[in-house]
XYZ file of C-alpha atoms in Angstrom:
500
model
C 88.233 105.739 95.655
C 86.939 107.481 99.152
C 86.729 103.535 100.694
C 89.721 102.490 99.391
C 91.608 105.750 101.009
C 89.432 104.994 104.110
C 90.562 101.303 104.040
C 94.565 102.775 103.739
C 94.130 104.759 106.648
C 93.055 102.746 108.588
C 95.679 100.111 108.001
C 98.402 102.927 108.206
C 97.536 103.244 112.190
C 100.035 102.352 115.262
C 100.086 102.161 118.778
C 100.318 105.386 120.593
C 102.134 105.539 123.726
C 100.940 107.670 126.466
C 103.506 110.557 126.572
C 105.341 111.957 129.807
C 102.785 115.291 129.605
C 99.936 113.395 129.141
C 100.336 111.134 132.294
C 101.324 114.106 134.275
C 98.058 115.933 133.355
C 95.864 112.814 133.916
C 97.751 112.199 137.670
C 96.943 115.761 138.468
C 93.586 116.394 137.122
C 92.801 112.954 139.124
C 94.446 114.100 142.474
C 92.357 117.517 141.907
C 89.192 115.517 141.529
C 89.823 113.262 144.928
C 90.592 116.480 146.822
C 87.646 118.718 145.566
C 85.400 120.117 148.184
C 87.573 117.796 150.753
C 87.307 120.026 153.659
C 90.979 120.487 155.985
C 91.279 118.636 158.977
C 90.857 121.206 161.237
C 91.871 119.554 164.604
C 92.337 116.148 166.475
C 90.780 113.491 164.445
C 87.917 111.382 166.267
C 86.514 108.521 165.128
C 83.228 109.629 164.584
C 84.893 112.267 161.773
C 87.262 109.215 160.964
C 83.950 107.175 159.578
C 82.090 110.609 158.537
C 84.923 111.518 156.359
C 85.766 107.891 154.882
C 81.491 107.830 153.803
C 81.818 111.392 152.314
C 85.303 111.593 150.483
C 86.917 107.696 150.360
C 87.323 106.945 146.038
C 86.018 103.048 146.691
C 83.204 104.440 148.649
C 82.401 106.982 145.663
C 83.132 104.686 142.834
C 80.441 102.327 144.092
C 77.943 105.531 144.257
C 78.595 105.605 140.443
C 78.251 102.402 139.705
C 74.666 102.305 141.612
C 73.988 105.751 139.785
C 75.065 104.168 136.363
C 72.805 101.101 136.770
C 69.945 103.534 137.619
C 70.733 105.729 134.091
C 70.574 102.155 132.344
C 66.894 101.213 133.808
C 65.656 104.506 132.863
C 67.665 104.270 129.311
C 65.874 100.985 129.132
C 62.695 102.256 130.216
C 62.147 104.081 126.516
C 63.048 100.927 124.517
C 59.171 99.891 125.518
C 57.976 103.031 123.430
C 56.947 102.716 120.211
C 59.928 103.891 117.355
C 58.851 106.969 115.711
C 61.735 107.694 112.803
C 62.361 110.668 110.613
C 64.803 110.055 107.564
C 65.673 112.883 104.562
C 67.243 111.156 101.776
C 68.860 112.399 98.310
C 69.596 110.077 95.257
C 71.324 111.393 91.854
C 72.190 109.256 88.586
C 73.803 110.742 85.476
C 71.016 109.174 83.000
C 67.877 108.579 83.054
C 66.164 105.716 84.339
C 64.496 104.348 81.001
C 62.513 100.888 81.202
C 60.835 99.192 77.976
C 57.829 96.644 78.275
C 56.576 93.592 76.941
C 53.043 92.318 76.179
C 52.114 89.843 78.553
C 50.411 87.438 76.948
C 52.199 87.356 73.399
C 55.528 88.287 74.615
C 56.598 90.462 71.964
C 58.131 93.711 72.273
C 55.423 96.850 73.074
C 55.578 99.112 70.300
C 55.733 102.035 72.409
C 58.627 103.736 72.595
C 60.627 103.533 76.308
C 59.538 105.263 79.399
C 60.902 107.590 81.532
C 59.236 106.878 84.941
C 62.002 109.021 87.666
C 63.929 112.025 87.724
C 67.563 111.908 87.496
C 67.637 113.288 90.914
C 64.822 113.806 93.791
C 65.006 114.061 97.278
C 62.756 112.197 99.595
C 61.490 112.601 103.059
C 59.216 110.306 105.744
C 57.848 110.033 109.323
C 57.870 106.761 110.352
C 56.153 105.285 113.240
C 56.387 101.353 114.225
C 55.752 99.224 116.893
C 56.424 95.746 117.588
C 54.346 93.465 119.846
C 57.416 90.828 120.363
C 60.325 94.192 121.016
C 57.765 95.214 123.770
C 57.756 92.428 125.722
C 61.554 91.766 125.470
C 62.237 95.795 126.307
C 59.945 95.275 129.068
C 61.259 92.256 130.889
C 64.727 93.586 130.057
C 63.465 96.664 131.998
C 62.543 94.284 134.586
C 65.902 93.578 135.235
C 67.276 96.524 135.127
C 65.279 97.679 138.047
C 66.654 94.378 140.273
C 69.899 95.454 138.594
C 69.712 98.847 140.251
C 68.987 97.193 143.572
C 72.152 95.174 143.427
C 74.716 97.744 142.360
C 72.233 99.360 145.904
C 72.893 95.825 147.573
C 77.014 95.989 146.905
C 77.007 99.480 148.002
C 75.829 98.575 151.669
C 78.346 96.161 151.729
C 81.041 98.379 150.478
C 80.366 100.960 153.386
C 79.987 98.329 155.939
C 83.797 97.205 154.953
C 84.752 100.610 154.784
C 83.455 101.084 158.354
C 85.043 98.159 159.612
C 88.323 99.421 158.511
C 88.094 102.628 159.344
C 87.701 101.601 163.029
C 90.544 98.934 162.925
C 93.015 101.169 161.219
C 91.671 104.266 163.688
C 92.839 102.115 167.026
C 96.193 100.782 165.365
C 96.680 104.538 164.996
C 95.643 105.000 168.671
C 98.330 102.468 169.625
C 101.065 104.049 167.704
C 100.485 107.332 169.817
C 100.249 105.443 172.842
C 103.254 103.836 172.163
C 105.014 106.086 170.632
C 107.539 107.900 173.231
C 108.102 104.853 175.069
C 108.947 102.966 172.295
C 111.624 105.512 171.136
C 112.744 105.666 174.974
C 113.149 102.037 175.548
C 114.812 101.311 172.075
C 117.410 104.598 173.071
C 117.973 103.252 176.308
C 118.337 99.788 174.628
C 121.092 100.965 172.354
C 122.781 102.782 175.216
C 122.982 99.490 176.919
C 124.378 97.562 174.341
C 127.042 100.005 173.230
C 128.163 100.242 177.200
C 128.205 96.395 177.026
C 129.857 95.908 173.617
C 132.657 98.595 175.659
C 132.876 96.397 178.721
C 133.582 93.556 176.627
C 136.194 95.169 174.219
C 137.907 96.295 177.621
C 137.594 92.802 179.096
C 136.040 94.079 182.655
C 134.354 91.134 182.845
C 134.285 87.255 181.985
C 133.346 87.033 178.259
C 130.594 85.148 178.704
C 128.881 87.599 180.572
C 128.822 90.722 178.408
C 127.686 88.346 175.556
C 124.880 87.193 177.284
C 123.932 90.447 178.141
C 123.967 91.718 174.451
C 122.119 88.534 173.136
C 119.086 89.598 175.561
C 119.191 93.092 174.782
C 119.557 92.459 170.881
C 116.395 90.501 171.175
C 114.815 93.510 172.941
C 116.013 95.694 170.351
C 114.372 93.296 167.634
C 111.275 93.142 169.264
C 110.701 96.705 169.816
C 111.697 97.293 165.757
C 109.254 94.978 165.014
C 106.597 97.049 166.738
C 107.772 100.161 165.470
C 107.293 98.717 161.996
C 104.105 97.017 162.621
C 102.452 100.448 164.189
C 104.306 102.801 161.188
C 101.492 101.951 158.436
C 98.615 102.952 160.514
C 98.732 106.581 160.008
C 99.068 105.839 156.243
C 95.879 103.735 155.999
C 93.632 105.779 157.831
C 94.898 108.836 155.928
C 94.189 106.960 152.552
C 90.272 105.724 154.136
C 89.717 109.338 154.643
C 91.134 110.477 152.114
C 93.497 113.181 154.175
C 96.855 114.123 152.445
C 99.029 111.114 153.019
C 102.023 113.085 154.232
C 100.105 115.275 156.565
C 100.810 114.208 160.230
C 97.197 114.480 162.435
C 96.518 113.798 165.739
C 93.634 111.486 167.040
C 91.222 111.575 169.797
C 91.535 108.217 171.559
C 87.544 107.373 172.725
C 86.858 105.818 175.835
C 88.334 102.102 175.283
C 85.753 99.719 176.381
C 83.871 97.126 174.857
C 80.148 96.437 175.562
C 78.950 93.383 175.884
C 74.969 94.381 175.368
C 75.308 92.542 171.543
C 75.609 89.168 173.536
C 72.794 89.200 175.382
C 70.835 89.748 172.158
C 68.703 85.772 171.248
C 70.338 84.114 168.160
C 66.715 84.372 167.058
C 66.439 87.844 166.625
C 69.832 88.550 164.793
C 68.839 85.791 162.245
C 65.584 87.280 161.926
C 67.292 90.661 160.752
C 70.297 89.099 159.034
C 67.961 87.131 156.795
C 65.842 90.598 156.176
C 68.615 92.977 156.341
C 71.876 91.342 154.826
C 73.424 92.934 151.619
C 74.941 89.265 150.561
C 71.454 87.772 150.637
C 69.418 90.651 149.079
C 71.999 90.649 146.334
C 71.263 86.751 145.984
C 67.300 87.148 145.912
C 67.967 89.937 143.416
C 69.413 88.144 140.689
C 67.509 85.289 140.903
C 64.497 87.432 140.357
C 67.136 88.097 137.112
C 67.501 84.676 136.282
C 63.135 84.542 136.444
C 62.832 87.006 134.094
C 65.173 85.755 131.392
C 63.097 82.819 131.604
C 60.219 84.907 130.467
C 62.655 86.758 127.772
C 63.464 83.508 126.241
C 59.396 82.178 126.422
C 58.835 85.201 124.386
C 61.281 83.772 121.524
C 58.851 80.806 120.965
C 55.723 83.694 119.957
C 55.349 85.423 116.500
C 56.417 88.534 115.855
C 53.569 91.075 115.138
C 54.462 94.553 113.706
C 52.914 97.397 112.626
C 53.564 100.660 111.364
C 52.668 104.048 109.882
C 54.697 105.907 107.729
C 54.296 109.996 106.169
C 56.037 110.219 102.959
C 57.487 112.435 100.783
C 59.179 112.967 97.269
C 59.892 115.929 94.791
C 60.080 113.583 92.153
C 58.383 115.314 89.074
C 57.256 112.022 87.862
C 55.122 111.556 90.953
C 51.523 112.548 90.176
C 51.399 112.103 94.044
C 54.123 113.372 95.687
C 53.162 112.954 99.134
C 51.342 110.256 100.445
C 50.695 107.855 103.574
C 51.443 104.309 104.157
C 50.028 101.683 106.742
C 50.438 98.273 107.440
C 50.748 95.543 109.427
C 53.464 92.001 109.532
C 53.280 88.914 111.432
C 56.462 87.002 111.435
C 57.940 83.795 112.804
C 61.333 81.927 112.955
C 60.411 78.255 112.176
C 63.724 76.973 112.654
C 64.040 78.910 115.848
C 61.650 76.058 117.423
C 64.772 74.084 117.161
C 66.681 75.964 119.556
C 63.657 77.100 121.902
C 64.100 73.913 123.765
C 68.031 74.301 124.076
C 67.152 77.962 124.978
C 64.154 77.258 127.772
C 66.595 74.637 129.395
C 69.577 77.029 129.420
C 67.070 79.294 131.463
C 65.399 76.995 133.656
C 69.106 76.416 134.578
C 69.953 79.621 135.073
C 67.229 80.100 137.570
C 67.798 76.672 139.477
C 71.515 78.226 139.591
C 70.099 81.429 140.899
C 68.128 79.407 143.827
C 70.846 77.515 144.578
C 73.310 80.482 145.137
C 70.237 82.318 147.037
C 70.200 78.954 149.305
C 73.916 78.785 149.998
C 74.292 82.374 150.532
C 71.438 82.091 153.544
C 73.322 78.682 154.563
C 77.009 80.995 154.647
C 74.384 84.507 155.988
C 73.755 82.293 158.937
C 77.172 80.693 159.821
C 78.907 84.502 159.748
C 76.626 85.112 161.745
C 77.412 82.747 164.331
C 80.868 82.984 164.070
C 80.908 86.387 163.987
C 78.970 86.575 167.467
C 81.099 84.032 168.946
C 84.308 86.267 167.710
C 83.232 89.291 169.374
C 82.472 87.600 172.614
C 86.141 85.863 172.133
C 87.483 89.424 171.386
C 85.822 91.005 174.446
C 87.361 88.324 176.777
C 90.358 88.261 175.278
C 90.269 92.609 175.550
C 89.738 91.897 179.198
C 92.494 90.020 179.552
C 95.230 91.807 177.832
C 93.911 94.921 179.740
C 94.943 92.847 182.757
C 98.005 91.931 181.786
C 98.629 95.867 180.384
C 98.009 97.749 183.522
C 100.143 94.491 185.657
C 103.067 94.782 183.108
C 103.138 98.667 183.813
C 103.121 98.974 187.276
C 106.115 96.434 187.224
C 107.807 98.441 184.442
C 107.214 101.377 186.855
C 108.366 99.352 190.539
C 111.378 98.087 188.107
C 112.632 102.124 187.399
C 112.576 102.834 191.188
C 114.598 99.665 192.261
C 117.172 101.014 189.284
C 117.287 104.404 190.835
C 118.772 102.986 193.918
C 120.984 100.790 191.953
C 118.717 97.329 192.709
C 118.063 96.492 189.302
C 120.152 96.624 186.019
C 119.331 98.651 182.959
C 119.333 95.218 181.206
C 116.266 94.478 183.598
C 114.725 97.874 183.283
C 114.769 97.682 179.360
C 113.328 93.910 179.622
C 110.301 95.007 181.748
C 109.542 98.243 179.607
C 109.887 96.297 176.612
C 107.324 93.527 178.260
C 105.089 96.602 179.352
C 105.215 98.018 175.796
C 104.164 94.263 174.121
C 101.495 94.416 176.446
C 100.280 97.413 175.638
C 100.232 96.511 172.134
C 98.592 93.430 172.774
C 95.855 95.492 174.622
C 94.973 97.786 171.651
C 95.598 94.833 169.379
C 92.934 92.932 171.627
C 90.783 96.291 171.619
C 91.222 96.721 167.813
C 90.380 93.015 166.709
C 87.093 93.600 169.020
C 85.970 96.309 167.519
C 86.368 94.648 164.204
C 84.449 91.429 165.239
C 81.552 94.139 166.365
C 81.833 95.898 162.951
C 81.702 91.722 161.137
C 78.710 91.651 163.251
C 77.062 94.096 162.452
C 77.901 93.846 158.583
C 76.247 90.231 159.141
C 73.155 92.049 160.439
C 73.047 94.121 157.584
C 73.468 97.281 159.939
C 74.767 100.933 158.800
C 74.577 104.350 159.498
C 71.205 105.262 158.334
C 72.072 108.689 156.321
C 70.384 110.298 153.855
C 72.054 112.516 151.202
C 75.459 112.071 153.270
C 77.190 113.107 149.685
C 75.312 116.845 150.201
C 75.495 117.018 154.097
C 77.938 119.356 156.025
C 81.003 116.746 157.191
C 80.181 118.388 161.010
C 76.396 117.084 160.837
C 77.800 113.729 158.839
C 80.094 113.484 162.287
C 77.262 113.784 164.736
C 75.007 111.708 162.625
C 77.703 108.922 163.039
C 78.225 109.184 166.413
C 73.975 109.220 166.812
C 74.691 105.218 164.713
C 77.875 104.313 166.728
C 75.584 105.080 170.384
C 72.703 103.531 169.104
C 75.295 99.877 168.111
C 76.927 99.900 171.382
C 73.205 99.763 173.266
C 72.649 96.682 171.723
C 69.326 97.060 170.483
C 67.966 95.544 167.073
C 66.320 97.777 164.766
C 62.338 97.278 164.053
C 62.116 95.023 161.028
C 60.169 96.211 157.781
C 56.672 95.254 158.073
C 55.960 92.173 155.966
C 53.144 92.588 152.912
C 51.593 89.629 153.504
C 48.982 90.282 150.563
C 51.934 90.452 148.391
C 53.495 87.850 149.494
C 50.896 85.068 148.730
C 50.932 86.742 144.965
């Protein structure tokens, strides 16, 4: 009766549909929990503090800090599934008559003449300790603990990489954000002026001061202006948002930034090819990962050898029973059980050539990933040498553009030049800008690919526990040690454990 009232209920369920309260109470507690122990922006916003506060409060950043700390909770989980099981049970039975058995003679067949025996209680309750081990569940719970461990080093592995995007983002967003403050007023100046011109124009025109031709002309070239200068309004507006959202600052909060000294070192160039493979084979999250789970693969191959063995058991058990039948109510037990799956030596082949594929898979992927470690590499040295010259170049063309933007203004003070000229040049001056901090911000990007390639970051320990104003100076310590342009020390090879 209870099963078959289970068995209704549990048909009798429906979808449930989050309600209105329920979201509302989810979005908040979750916007409480990304803003917990954030601390305030207190003034400008530097880069260093930028990068400091995307490590410490950014929710991709932290969600890949759980993932490495819930990989770490499964190896040491997995770590007790090599002990040996050690089980405690209390049971109770109960029938409603007793448990009455007649016998037979053995060798004539007949019927005993004795009446029927009563051997059990109509109800008893029973107790053991039981302690087993398995030779065969050892070995599987240890290689499985095996890879756990490499698993915890990977979850480790895609954490590096995580902060090394995060870093490079940070630092491309940060100088977009630069620009818009650069460019700011004179953007809103130039596109005011701009509409002033073209409603004087559209005027002349509807007046007919001049041939029509003329006026038209002159609002084709200032409606380009106009469209240019929108477009870099719109393409500079996100900025603010992204960074805020990196670093985790309220989205709607305006902040001002510190622009850093905008110059692009070189020192990474002069750096032999040799050396930066060196570390980018040693150091590289991408390849690590790779070696990592083909270590994996290795050790299912050892999981699934295991299969082919017999199982060998044995256990040792403390028992229990208020039975009054029992002369011996308590007692021990011991033993011992070999066991093996004869038809499993049917699959073991299928089973050993699934995992001697997994691990040639494995190798391969560790090859290719070295083959692809190596050609980011490259490119990623030739793009920041491409940026750099190309950041010299718009910086050129920046600081020509505004001194003609600034000769043009004069000559239209004493009525030399025409507004329509004026707005031209200071819209040329503020592409070129743009262009410039465009040119500054892809370079710092190509450094950040760079050193992502080599397998660089901020070397910080407990950065979740340390004060955001030493986090900030620890960062800026990283970012002064990058722009020198001097490798790292590689790790010390074991050579004794290498030839093992």
């Amino acid at each position: 009766m209870a099963v078959a009232l289970g068995l209704t209920g549990c048909a009798s369920l429906q979808p449930e549909a989050l309600k209105p309260a329920d979201i509302l109470a989810s979005t908040q507690a979750d916007k409480a929990v990304l803003n917990h122990n954030v601390e305030p922006l207190g003034s400008a916003l530097s880069l260093e503090e930028a990068i400091a506060r995307a490590i410490k409060y950014n929710a991709d950043r932290r969600l890949k800090a759980m993932e490495e700390a819930v990989a770490h909770g499964t190896f040491e989980a997995g770590n007790f599934d090599m002990l040996p099981k050690l089980v405690a049970s209390a049971g109770y039975r109960y029938r409603n008559n007793d448990l009455i058995s007649r016998s037979q003679d053995s060798v004539t067949g007949q019927p005993s003449l004795a009446n029927p025996y009563i051997s059990s209680s109509r109800e008893a309750l029973t107790t053991d300790l039981g302690f087993s081990w398995s030779l065969l569940d050892f070995g599987q719970s240890y290689y499985a603990a095996k890879q756990n461990a490499d698993r915890v080093l990977v979850a480790t592995e895609r954490r590096r990489k995580a902060l090394h995007n995060l870093i490079q983002d940070v630092r491309t967003a940060y100088w977009r954000v630069v620009a818009a403050e650069k460019l700011g007023g004179s953007l809103r100046s130039t596109l005011q002026d701009a509409e002033g011109a073209l409603k004087n124009s559209r005027q002349a025109e509807a007046e007919q001061i001049r041939p029509p031709l003329e006026p038209l002309r002159y609002q084709r070239q200032l409606l380009e202006n106009i469209r240019l200068l929108e477009v870099i309004e719109q393409e500079l507006s996100t900025a603010r948002v992204e960074l805020a959202s990196l670093t985790n600052l309220p989205l709607s909060q305006p902040f001002k930034i510190v622009e850093p000294v905008s110059a692009v070192q070189s020192a990474w160039l002069n750096v032999p090819v040799e050396n930066m493979e060196a570390h980018a084979l040693m150091l590289n999250p991408d390849l690590r990962e790779s070696m990592y789970n083909a270590r994996i693969a290795q050790q299912e191959t050892r999981r699934a050898l295991l299969r082919l063995f017999p199982g060998i058991s044995f256990n040792y058990a403390l028992k229990n029973s208020n039975d009054s039948f029992l002369i011996n109510q308590s007692w021990n037990e011991a033993g011992a059980q070999i066991s093996f799956n004869l038809l499993g030596l049917l699959a073991a082949p299928a089973q050993m050539r699934l995992a001697d594929a997994g691990v040639a898979l494995a190798d391969q992927k560790r090859i290719s990933t070295q083959m692809a470690v190596l050609t980011q590499l490259h490119i990623a040295r030739l793009q920041y040498a491409n940026a750099s010259r190309q950041f010299e170049r718009a910086d050129a063309i920046a600081d020509v553009d505004t001194r003609i933007a600034e000769h043009i203004v004069n000559q239209e003070k004493a009525e030399k030049q025409t507004k329509l000229e004026r707005v031209s040049q200071q819209t040329a001056s503020i592409l070129s800008v743009l262009r410039r901090y465009q040119a500054l911000s892809n370079a710092q990007a190509a450094a950040s690919r760079l050193q992502a390639t080599l397998g660089l970051e901020p070397l910080i320990e407990g950065s979740d526990r340390m004060p955001l104003k030493d986090l900030s100076a620890a960062v800026a310590q990283s970012l002064q040690s990058w722009e020198a342009g001097k490798l790292p020390p590689l790790p010390e090879a074991d050579t004794a454990s290498a030839k093992e």
